[in-house]
Amino acid sequence: MSGDSDIARAPSPFDVERVRADFPILSTTVHGKPLVYLDNAASTQKPRQVLDSMRRFYESDYANVHRGLYQLSVRATEAFEAARCKVGRFVGAESCGEIVFTSGTTTAINLVAHGYGGDHLGPGDEIVLTEMEHHSNIVPWQMLAGRTGAELRIVPIADDGSLRMDEYERLLGPRTRMVCVAHTSNALGTRNPMRRIIDAAHACGAIVVVDGAQGVPHEKIDVRELDCDFFAFSGHKMFGPTGIGALYGKAELLEKTGPFLGGGEMIHSVTFDETTYKDPPHRFEAGTPDITGAVGLGAAVDYLEQIGMDRVEAYERDLLDYGTRLLEEIPRLTLVGTAAEKCGILSFVIDGVHPHDLGTVLDMEGVAVRAGHHCAQPVMDHFGLAATARASLALYNTREDLDVLAASIPKAIELLG
Ligand code: 7TS
């Protein structure tokens, strides 16, 4: 797809200017200032390799999938299924069939809560969550607990934003059926010790659902090495299009997962008396899927593989260290989330300045950051805050981006404080 990309020839080490040249939007201006895009945890921008692949697909191979006998539909189906395999390889799945296309992380987690949790949990069973989860890894489990009589157990965080592993291990017990945990926190940047979390859950017979939305775009993920049971992620946070994401599930667990949405394409046969369902992954893909989105996600995977996730991770680690040092020097600024193991998220508050006002003033400087609770209100509650400002990094950000951010904050303080 993007095999002829310039990236393939990009010299080592990581050449950020070449990467930036792939993202047309990065040369746009906002309020007359060059865009400094630092809201990557919310969504990432798209390289032309992804945009081109989708346009090419619409122009030459597009039809509905899994239905037509005609050649175009066969070609579309092949492209859709090839994208599934690419995504599966990218995260280390054993087979293509372990990847279910969903509309994103939220749908993927709801699918597991409904289709697996609904059939396997009952009164008194326990679901372990953490205090740092995004709402999409809280609310589906609350809803499930309400339906089944299962109970939620919450692992607290420490004041640096790391997970209280002592408390986690204490909470696990014979009634723990599921552990649902973020790979990386979107509000704090904390990278959790996944292998230790997963091994401890398995030791007491629980299955583990990983919210990988903030992990996949920033480091190499290998679901088999992690040994997680389910792993959810979103295409739009990894340089792919919106409307597409994936759920990885171990084959034997997907087998035991009931359907989520009912409709066309997920059935073997339908009568008014009885409907029988297809095997995974098609059992979970009712209706016409986001076909072109899947193709675009496949192109995003190609793009990331050509750069190499190890290089992405090393580059972003350096950027995070640089940005942390810059922000630490700003008077009245407090970083929220300072765990030793972090990815490129800089959440912060400024004494006397509301994060929303700060965000508005930064926007006038061309700097896009997010201000709010980041759909992680329990995190905000932990720190006694209503909101933080958050700069979140991706592979195309530069030290200059962080210089602009750091230079704009004192201006904002002067204006607002
Ligand atoms: N899980 C995590 C850890 C996330 O960061 C997000 C989105 C989701 C789940 C939901 O993903 P979706 O693609 O299904 O919407 N996080 C953010 C954010 O930090 N700011 O806006 C969206």
Tab-separated table of C-alpha atoms and ligand atoms in Angstrom:
chain	number	residue	atom	x	y	z
A	1	MET	CA	0.000	0.000	0.000
A	2	SER	CA	2.457	2.624	1.128
A	3	GLY	CA	5.401	0.401	0.285
A	4	ASP	CA	6.812	3.125	-1.911
A	5	SER	CA	6.762	5.631	0.964
A	6	ASP	CA	9.654	7.988	1.470
A	7	ILE	CA	9.731	6.724	5.023
A	8	ALA	CA	11.215	3.455	3.807
A	9	ARG	CA	14.311	5.416	2.870
A	10	ALA	CA	14.337	7.625	5.938
A	11	PRO	CA	17.797	7.473	7.445
A	12	SER	CA	18.325	6.311	10.983
A	13	PRO	CA	18.087	7.912	13.485
A	14	PHE	CA	14.525	9.129	13.341
A	15	ASP	CA	14.147	12.007	10.864
A	16	VAL	CA	11.232	14.006	12.235
A	17	GLU	CA	11.204	16.540	9.404
A	18	ARG	CA	10.623	13.761	6.881
A	19	VAL	CA	7.845	12.407	9.021
A	20	ARG	CA	6.263	15.852	9.345
A	21	ALA	CA	6.311	16.244	5.574
A	22	ASP	CA	3.935	13.261	5.368
A	23	PHE	CA	1.250	15.098	7.387
A	24	PRO	CA	-0.303	17.858	5.281
A	25	ILE	CA	-2.179	19.434	8.183
A	26	LEU	CA	1.033	20.165	10.074
A	27	SER	CA	1.840	22.966	7.662
A	28	THR	CA	-1.458	24.725	8.264
A	29	THR	CA	-1.871	27.863	10.376
A	30	VAL	CA	-4.265	28.713	13.195
A	31	HIS	CA	-5.016	32.347	14.040
A	32	GLY	CA	-2.195	33.194	11.669
A	33	LYS	CA	0.316	31.087	13.640
A	34	PRO	CA	1.869	27.796	12.567
A	35	LEU	CA	-0.099	24.908	14.062
A	36	VAL	CA	1.514	23.237	17.077
A	37	TYR	CA	-0.625	20.152	17.470
A	38	LEU	CA	-0.362	18.726	20.985
A	39	ASP	CA	-3.696	16.923	21.367
A	40	ASN	CA	-2.614	13.520	20.127
A	41	ALA	CA	-4.145	11.581	23.002
A	42	ALA	CA	-7.537	12.786	21.766
A	43	SER	CA	-6.808	12.020	18.131
A	44	THR	CA	-3.829	11.995	15.791
A	45	GLN	CA	-3.391	13.612	12.396
A	46	LYS	CA	-3.198	11.516	9.215
A	47	PRO	CA	-0.262	11.010	6.865
A	48	ARG	CA	-0.862	11.242	3.139
A	49	GLN	CA	-0.064	7.491	2.872
A	50	VAL	CA	-3.271	6.797	4.810
A	51	LEU	CA	-5.284	9.426	2.933
A	52	ASP	CA	-4.006	8.167	-0.429
A	53	SER	CA	-4.778	4.543	0.369
A	54	MET	CA	-8.389	5.419	1.185
A	55	ARG	CA	-8.832	7.541	-1.892
A	56	ARG	CA	-7.292	4.805	-4.076
A	57	PHE	CA	-9.565	2.214	-2.520
A	58	TYR	CA	-12.691	4.308	-3.124
A	59	GLU	CA	-11.600	5.062	-6.674
A	60	SER	CA	-10.676	1.577	-7.792
A	61	ASP	CA	-11.704	-1.249	-5.438
A	62	TYR	CA	-14.739	-0.121	-3.471
A	63	ALA	CA	-17.858	-2.256	-3.006
A	64	ASN	CA	-19.556	-3.865	-0.029
A	65	VAL	CA	-17.727	-6.818	1.496
A	66	HIS	CA	-18.494	-10.509	2.043
A	67	ARG	CA	-21.589	-10.386	-0.186
A	68	GLY	CA	-21.058	-9.921	-3.878
A	69	LEU	CA	-19.983	-12.599	-6.287
A	70	TYR	CA	-18.685	-9.942	-8.636
A	71	GLN	CA	-15.046	-9.061	-8.912
A	72	LEU	CA	-15.154	-5.657	-7.301
A	73	SER	CA	-16.749	-7.035	-4.152
A	74	VAL	CA	-14.146	-9.786	-4.067
A	75	ARG	CA	-11.384	-7.171	-4.316
A	76	ALA	CA	-12.954	-5.064	-1.574
A	77	THR	CA	-13.323	-8.117	0.650
A	78	GLU	CA	-9.699	-9.064	0.061
A	79	ALA	CA	-8.537	-5.553	0.986
A	80	PHE	CA	-10.713	-5.556	4.128
A	81	GLU	CA	-9.458	-8.963	5.247
A	82	ALA	CA	-5.856	-8.072	4.397
A	83	ALA	CA	-6.199	-5.028	6.685
A	84	ARG	CA	-7.426	-7.320	9.464
A	85	CYS	CA	-4.302	-9.463	9.102
A	86	LYS	CA	-2.000	-6.428	9.065
A	87	VAL	CA	-3.558	-5.125	12.269
A	88	GLY	CA	-3.278	-8.582	13.823
A	89	ARG	CA	0.401	-8.913	12.889
A	90	PHE	CA	1.097	-5.408	14.182
A	91	VAL	CA	-0.085	-6.251	17.702
A	92	GLY	CA	1.279	-9.802	17.679
A	93	ALA	CA	-1.981	-11.772	17.356
A	94	GLU	CA	-1.612	-15.451	16.559
A	95	SER	CA	-4.164	-15.338	13.752
A	96	CYS	CA	-6.109	-12.784	11.711
A	97	GLY	CA	-9.352	-14.148	13.174
A	98	GLU	CA	-8.364	-12.850	16.610
A	99	ILE	CA	-8.951	-9.293	15.356
A	100	VAL	CA	-12.505	-7.947	15.407
A	101	PHE	CA	-13.053	-4.643	13.660
A	102	THR	CA	-15.038	-2.235	15.806
A	103	SER	CA	-15.658	1.482	15.583
A	104	GLY	CA	-12.987	2.072	18.236
A	105	THR	CA	-11.864	1.320	21.763
A	106	THR	CA	-15.208	2.238	23.314
A	107	THR	CA	-17.165	-0.215	21.183
A	108	ALA	CA	-14.524	-2.896	21.672
A	109	ILE	CA	-14.785	-2.684	25.466
A	110	ASN	CA	-18.592	-2.636	25.338
A	111	LEU	CA	-18.444	-5.730	23.142
A	112	VAL	CA	-16.437	-7.628	25.764
A	113	ALA	CA	-18.563	-6.369	28.657
A	114	HIS	CA	-21.784	-7.364	26.903
A	115	GLY	CA	-20.740	-10.460	24.967
A	116	TYR	CA	-18.335	-12.043	27.443
A	117	GLY	CA	-19.176	-10.429	30.772
A	118	GLY	CA	-22.924	-10.783	30.259
A	119	ASP	CA	-22.642	-14.573	29.924
A	120	HIS	CA	-19.897	-15.259	32.450
A	121	LEU	CA	-20.568	-13.010	35.447
A	122	GLY	CA	-23.115	-13.291	38.206
A	123	PRO	CA	-23.927	-11.935	41.668
A	124	GLY	CA	-20.875	-11.665	43.906
A	125	ASP	CA	-18.367	-11.938	41.062
A	126	GLU	CA	-15.793	-9.159	41.062
A	127	ILE	CA	-14.501	-6.898	38.307
A	128	VAL	CA	-11.281	-5.071	39.116
A	129	LEU	CA	-10.783	-1.608	37.572
A	130	THR	CA	-8.302	1.119	38.366
A	131	GLU	CA	-8.738	4.705	39.432
A	132	MET	CA	-6.935	5.882	36.286
A	133	GLU	CA	-9.343	4.434	33.702
A	134	HIS	CA	-10.914	6.420	30.892
A	135	HIS	CA	-14.716	6.493	31.241
A	136	SER	CA	-14.968	3.988	28.393
A	137	ASN	CA	-13.258	1.417	30.641
A	138	ILE	CA	-15.501	2.248	33.594
A	139	VAL	CA	-19.059	2.804	32.409
A	140	PRO	CA	-19.497	-0.480	30.445
A	141	TRP	CA	-18.412	-2.415	33.565
A	142	GLN	CA	-20.724	-0.406	35.786
A	143	MET	CA	-23.577	-1.179	33.415
A	144	LEU	CA	-22.601	-4.855	33.423
A	145	ALA	CA	-22.412	-4.903	37.225
A	146	GLY	CA	-25.895	-3.377	37.338
A	147	ARG	CA	-27.255	-6.124	35.079
A	148	THR	CA	-25.484	-9.120	36.612
A	149	GLY	CA	-25.044	-8.293	40.295
A	150	ALA	CA	-21.251	-8.378	39.908
A	151	GLU	CA	-19.264	-5.895	41.964
A	152	LEU	CA	-16.572	-3.401	41.027
A	153	ARG	CA	-13.290	-3.225	42.934
A	154	ILE	CA	-11.143	-0.175	42.297
A	155	VAL	CA	-7.330	-0.119	42.494
A	156	PRO	CA	-6.213	3.304	43.751
A	157	ILE	CA	-3.376	5.347	42.311
A	158	ALA	CA	-0.476	6.914	44.173
A	159	ASP	CA	0.066	10.676	44.102
A	160	ASP	CA	2.617	10.417	41.285
A	161	GLY	CA	-0.069	8.749	39.153
A	162	SER	CA	1.362	5.234	39.338
A	163	LEU	CA	-0.848	2.286	40.162
A	164	ARG	CA	-0.817	1.041	43.758
A	165	MET	CA	0.366	-2.469	42.907
A	166	ASP	CA	0.274	-3.482	46.573
A	167	GLU	CA	-3.431	-2.597	46.647
A	168	TYR	CA	-4.015	-4.361	43.340
A	169	GLU	CA	-2.535	-7.580	44.589
A	170	ARG	CA	-4.544	-7.265	47.803
A	171	LEU	CA	-7.810	-6.772	45.869
A	172	LEU	CA	-7.384	-9.902	43.769
A	173	GLY	CA	-9.127	-12.960	45.139
A	174	PRO	CA	-11.153	-16.063	44.334
A	175	ARG	CA	-14.148	-13.954	43.286
A	176	THR	CA	-12.172	-11.838	40.800
A	177	ARG	CA	-13.420	-12.760	37.326
A	178	MET	CA	-12.161	-9.844	35.233
A	179	VAL	CA	-9.419	-7.238	35.467
A	180	CYS	CA	-9.916	-4.231	33.159
A	181	VAL	CA	-6.988	-1.871	32.977
A	182	ALA	CA	-5.455	0.820	30.793
A	183	HIS	CA	-2.105	0.022	29.219
A	184	THR	CA	-1.324	3.750	29.458
A	185	SER	CA	-3.357	6.472	31.155
A	186	ASN	CA	-4.663	9.207	28.864
A	187	ALA	CA	-4.905	11.744	31.694
A	188	LEU	CA	-1.587	11.069	33.445
A	189	GLY	CA	0.595	9.272	30.918
A	190	THR	CA	1.347	6.458	33.362
A	191	ARG	CA	2.457	3.230	31.674
A	192	ASN	CA	1.274	0.359	33.779
A	193	PRO	CA	3.350	-2.768	34.544
A	194	MET	CA	1.148	-4.877	32.288
A	195	ARG	CA	2.915	-8.207	32.539
A	196	ARG	CA	2.854	-8.121	36.329
A	197	ILE	CA	-0.827	-7.089	36.339
A	198	ILE	CA	-1.797	-9.803	33.871
A	199	ASP	CA	0.191	-12.592	35.525
A	200	ALA	CA	-1.317	-11.785	38.933
A	201	ALA	CA	-4.850	-11.771	37.466
A	202	HIS	CA	-4.288	-15.087	35.712
A	203	ALA	CA	-2.906	-16.606	38.906
A	204	CYS	CA	-6.334	-16.151	40.479
A	205	GLY	CA	-8.220	-17.296	37.382
A	206	ALA	CA	-9.366	-13.875	36.137
A	207	ILE	CA	-9.263	-12.719	32.537
A	208	VAL	CA	-7.692	-9.406	31.593
A	209	VAL	CA	-9.127	-6.737	29.312
A	210	VAL	CA	-6.525	-4.139	28.322
A	211	ASP	CA	-7.547	-0.679	27.152
A	212	GLY	CA	-4.696	-0.178	24.733
A	213	ALA	CA	-5.889	3.089	23.166
A	214	GLN	CA	-2.886	5.069	24.415
A	215	GLY	CA	-0.370	2.244	24.088
A	216	VAL	CA	-0.506	1.172	20.441
A	217	PRO	CA	0.474	4.540	18.882
A	218	HIS	CA	3.584	4.920	21.025
A	219	GLU	CA	5.328	1.595	21.532
A	220	LYS	CA	5.564	-1.935	20.193
A	221	ILE	CA	2.650	-3.985	21.489
A	222	ASP	CA	2.782	-7.764	21.511
A	223	VAL	CA	-0.435	-9.218	22.851
A	224	ARG	CA	1.070	-12.694	23.088
A	225	GLU	CA	4.045	-11.468	25.075
A	226	LEU	CA	1.643	-9.577	27.364
A	227	ASP	CA	-0.574	-12.665	27.508
A	228	CYS	CA	-3.654	-10.425	27.791
A	229	ASP	CA	-7.040	-11.939	26.985
A	230	PHE	CA	-8.589	-8.938	25.242
A	231	PHE	CA	-6.915	-5.766	23.976
A	232	ALA	CA	-8.860	-2.777	22.616
A	233	PHE	CA	-7.587	0.132	20.521
A	234	SER	CA	-8.670	2.930	18.167
A	235	GLY	CA	-7.493	3.656	14.617
A	236	HIS	CA	-7.835	7.418	14.900
A	237	LYS	CA	-5.275	7.595	17.719
A	238	MET	CA	-2.668	5.743	15.619
A	239	PHE	CA	-2.723	7.912	12.484
A	240	GLY	CA	-5.588	5.985	10.915
A	241	PRO	CA	-9.093	7.257	10.155
A	242	THR	CA	-11.943	7.785	12.597
A	243	GLY	CA	-14.710	5.206	12.833
A	244	ILE	CA	-12.465	2.142	12.924
A	245	GLY	CA	-10.684	0.329	15.712
A	246	ALA	CA	-10.102	-3.198	16.835
A	247	LEU	CA	-10.580	-5.713	19.550
A	248	TYR	CA	-7.958	-8.430	19.877
A	249	GLY	CA	-9.211	-11.494	21.722
A	250	LYS	CA	-7.551	-14.842	22.324
A	251	ALA	CA	-9.264	-17.271	19.960
A	252	GLU	CA	-10.629	-19.483	22.736
A	253	LEU	CA	-12.114	-16.450	24.520
A	254	LEU	CA	-13.703	-14.988	21.394
A	255	GLU	CA	-15.302	-18.434	20.946
A	256	LYS	CA	-16.879	-18.029	24.372
A	257	THR	CA	-18.072	-14.476	23.642
A	258	GLY	CA	-21.669	-13.987	22.593
A	259	PRO	CA	-22.767	-11.543	19.915
A	260	PHE	CA	-22.977	-7.848	20.757
A	261	LEU	CA	-24.954	-6.311	17.916
A	262	GLY	CA	-27.375	-8.407	15.879
A	263	GLY	CA	-27.979	-8.008	12.157
A	264	GLY	CA	-26.709	-8.977	8.754
A	265	GLU	CA	-23.391	-10.707	8.165
A	266	MET	CA	-23.040	-12.088	11.700
A	267	ILE	CA	-25.400	-15.037	11.226
A	268	HIS	CA	-25.345	-18.520	9.704
A	269	SER	CA	-29.101	-18.718	9.356
A	270	VAL	CA	-32.168	-16.847	10.517
A	271	THR	CA	-35.711	-18.076	11.011
A	272	PHE	CA	-38.333	-16.521	13.228
A	273	ASP	CA	-37.778	-19.412	15.642
A	274	GLU	CA	-34.009	-19.444	15.801
A	275	THR	CA	-30.894	-17.671	14.622
A	276	THR	CA	-27.447	-19.235	14.533
A	277	TYR	CA	-24.307	-17.133	14.567
A	278	LYS	CA	-21.089	-17.120	12.635
A	279	ASP	CA	-17.741	-17.866	14.227
A	280	PRO	CA	-15.496	-15.040	15.402
A	281	PRO	CA	-14.555	-12.505	14.223
A	282	HIS	CA	-17.595	-12.150	11.901
A	283	ARG	CA	-20.004	-12.917	14.754
A	284	PHE	CA	-19.143	-9.484	16.107
A	285	GLU	CA	-19.333	-7.507	12.880
A	286	ALA	CA	-23.026	-7.019	12.217
A	287	GLY	CA	-23.962	-4.785	9.306
A	288	THR	CA	-21.753	-3.049	6.780
A	289	PRO	CA	-18.418	-2.347	8.447
A	290	ASP	CA	-16.230	0.709	7.932
A	291	ILE	CA	-14.575	-0.915	4.932
A	292	THR	CA	-12.508	2.042	3.791
A	293	GLY	CA	-11.637	2.810	7.405
A	294	ALA	CA	-10.152	-0.671	7.738
A	295	VAL	CA	-8.093	-0.133	4.590
A	296	GLY	CA	-6.886	3.194	6.018
A	297	LEU	CA	-6.018	1.557	9.322
A	298	GLY	CA	-4.006	-1.045	7.414
A	299	ALA	CA	-2.106	1.782	5.727
A	300	ALA	CA	-1.469	3.407	9.124
A	301	VAL	CA	-0.009	0.114	10.333
A	302	ASP	CA	2.229	-0.048	7.243
A	303	TYR	CA	3.331	3.504	7.948
A	304	LEU	CA	4.231	2.818	11.577
A	305	GLU	CA	5.999	-0.423	10.692
A	306	GLN	CA	8.159	1.337	8.147
A	307	ILE	CA	9.258	3.855	10.739
A	308	GLY	CA	9.619	1.181	13.429
A	309	MET	CA	7.873	1.356	16.774
A	310	ASP	CA	11.152	1.095	18.662
A	311	ARG	CA	12.305	4.321	17.011
A	312	VAL	CA	8.960	6.000	17.702
A	313	GLU	CA	9.205	5.039	21.361
A	314	ALA	CA	12.794	6.242	21.753
A	315	TYR	CA	12.069	9.524	19.984
A	316	GLU	CA	8.971	10.260	22.061
A	317	ARG	CA	10.775	9.374	25.287
A	318	ASP	CA	13.379	12.006	24.516
A	319	LEU	CA	10.659	14.552	23.688
A	320	LEU	CA	8.829	13.805	26.927
A	321	ASP	CA	12.009	14.327	28.956
A	322	TYR	CA	12.633	17.595	27.156
A	323	GLY	CA	9.052	18.831	27.635
A	324	THR	CA	9.026	17.790	31.296
A	325	ARG	CA	12.191	19.802	31.957
A	326	LEU	CA	10.724	22.862	30.198
A	327	LEU	CA	7.429	22.786	32.071
A	328	GLU	CA	9.088	22.139	35.434
A	329	GLU	CA	10.851	25.477	35.098
A	330	ILE	CA	7.627	27.471	34.748
A	331	PRO	CA	6.606	29.156	38.033
A	332	ARG	CA	3.154	28.241	39.414
A	333	LEU	CA	2.913	25.207	37.104
A	334	THR	CA	2.377	21.750	38.612
A	335	LEU	CA	2.626	18.593	36.564
A	336	VAL	CA	-0.131	16.060	37.287
A	337	GLY	CA	1.210	12.567	36.640
A	338	THR	CA	4.902	12.118	37.313
A	339	ALA	CA	5.239	8.345	37.464
A	340	ALA	CA	8.649	6.951	36.595
A	341	GLU	CA	7.131	4.952	33.720
A	342	LYS	CA	5.355	7.430	31.461
A	343	CYS	CA	4.540	8.056	27.832
A	344	GLY	CA	4.317	11.452	26.130
A	345	ILE	CA	1.567	13.100	28.140
A	346	LEU	CA	2.102	16.351	30.026
A	347	SER	CA	-0.942	17.105	32.172
A	348	PHE	CA	-0.628	20.229	34.266
A	349	VAL	CA	-2.352	22.950	36.242
A	350	ILE	CA	-1.326	26.521	36.887
A	351	ASP	CA	-2.071	28.148	40.181
A	352	GLY	CA	-4.756	30.806	39.671
A	353	VAL	CA	-5.449	30.031	35.999
A	354	HIS	CA	-8.358	27.901	34.808
A	355	PRO	CA	-7.217	25.206	32.338
A	356	HIS	CA	-9.979	26.163	29.886
A	357	ASP	CA	-8.828	29.788	29.830
A	358	LEU	CA	-5.263	28.628	29.379
A	359	GLY	CA	-6.323	26.410	26.465
A	360	THR	CA	-8.078	29.333	24.798
A	361	VAL	CA	-5.050	31.609	25.097
A	362	LEU	CA	-2.696	28.875	23.864
A	363	ASP	CA	-4.967	28.414	20.856
A	364	MET	CA	-4.364	32.063	19.944
A	365	GLU	CA	-0.663	31.117	19.755
A	366	GLY	CA	-1.476	28.208	17.403
A	367	VAL	CA	-1.000	25.641	20.179
A	368	ALA	CA	-3.677	22.923	20.358
A	369	VAL	CA	-3.881	21.313	23.798
A	370	ARG	CA	-6.816	19.815	25.601
A	371	ALA	CA	-8.278	21.197	28.801
A	372	GLY	CA	-10.825	19.319	30.851
A	373	HIS	CA	-11.256	16.085	32.774
A	374	HIS	CA	-10.133	14.010	29.766
A	375	CYS	CA	-12.996	11.539	30.355
A	376	ALA	CA	-11.171	10.421	33.482
A	377	GLN	CA	-13.108	12.099	36.269
A	378	PRO	CA	-11.931	9.664	38.972
A	379	VAL	CA	-8.355	10.778	38.200
A	380	MET	CA	-9.374	14.403	38.624
A	381	ASP	CA	-11.159	13.521	41.879
A	382	HIS	CA	-7.999	11.848	43.175
A	383	PHE	CA	-6.063	15.071	42.749
A	384	GLY	CA	-8.954	17.304	43.894
A	385	LEU	CA	-9.102	18.984	40.484
A	386	ALA	CA	-11.942	19.705	38.058
A	387	ALA	CA	-9.646	19.809	35.035
A	388	THR	CA	-6.074	19.920	33.786
A	389	ALA	CA	-4.461	21.251	30.639
A	390	ARG	CA	-2.847	18.434	28.686
A	391	ALA	CA	-0.218	18.427	25.981
A	392	SER	CA	0.061	14.983	24.417
A	393	LEU	CA	2.841	14.039	22.023
A	394	ALA	CA	3.121	11.980	18.874
A	395	LEU	CA	5.911	10.987	16.527
A	396	TYR	CA	5.669	14.208	14.477
A	397	ASN	CA	6.106	16.605	17.391
A	398	THR	CA	9.402	18.403	17.869
A	399	ARG	CA	11.402	20.137	20.565
A	400	GLU	CA	10.390	23.363	18.804
A	401	ASP	CA	6.711	22.511	19.398
A	402	LEU	CA	7.474	22.198	23.090
A	403	ASP	CA	9.478	25.428	23.046
A	404	VAL	CA	6.417	27.233	21.623
A	405	LEU	CA	4.205	25.659	24.292
A	406	ALA	CA	6.578	26.594	27.094
A	407	ALA	CA	7.013	30.149	25.785
A	408	SER	CA	3.239	30.631	25.418
A	409	ILE	CA	2.340	29.575	28.966
A	410	PRO	CA	3.978	32.537	30.761
A	411	LYS	CA	2.250	34.864	28.256
A	412	ALA	CA	-1.057	33.226	29.161
A	413	ILE	CA	-0.330	33.506	32.873
A	414	GLU	CA	0.396	37.194	32.468
A	415	LEU	CA	-2.877	37.688	30.607
A	416	LEU	CA	-5.045	35.537	32.891
A	417	GLY	CA	-3.354	35.389	36.255
B	1	7TS	N1	-9.359	4.605	26.419
B	1	7TS	C1	-8.405	5.533	26.538
B	1	7TS	C2	-7.222	5.258	27.420
B	1	7TS	C3	-8.519	6.725	25.822
B	1	7TS	O1	-7.558	7.638	25.935
B	1	7TS	C4	-9.663	6.940	25.006
B	1	7TS	C5	-9.882	8.240	24.292
B	1	7TS	C6	-10.603	5.926	24.893
B	1	7TS	C7	-10.423	4.777	25.627
B	1	7TS	C8	-11.790	6.034	23.995
B	1	7TS	O2	-11.393	5.916	22.677
B	1	7TS	P1	-12.456	6.052	21.491
B	1	7TS	O3	-11.603	6.056	20.268
B	1	7TS	O4	-13.365	4.905	21.566
B	1	7TS	O5	-13.151	7.357	21.707
B	1	7TS	N2	-9.206	9.332	24.868
B	1	7TS	C9	-9.438	10.642	24.624
B	1	7TS	C10	-8.693	11.652	25.225
B	1	7TS	O6	-7.762	11.463	26.015
B	1	7TS	N3	-9.150	12.840	24.804
B	1	7TS	O7	-10.150	12.626	23.944
B	1	7TS	C11	-10.340	11.251	23.812
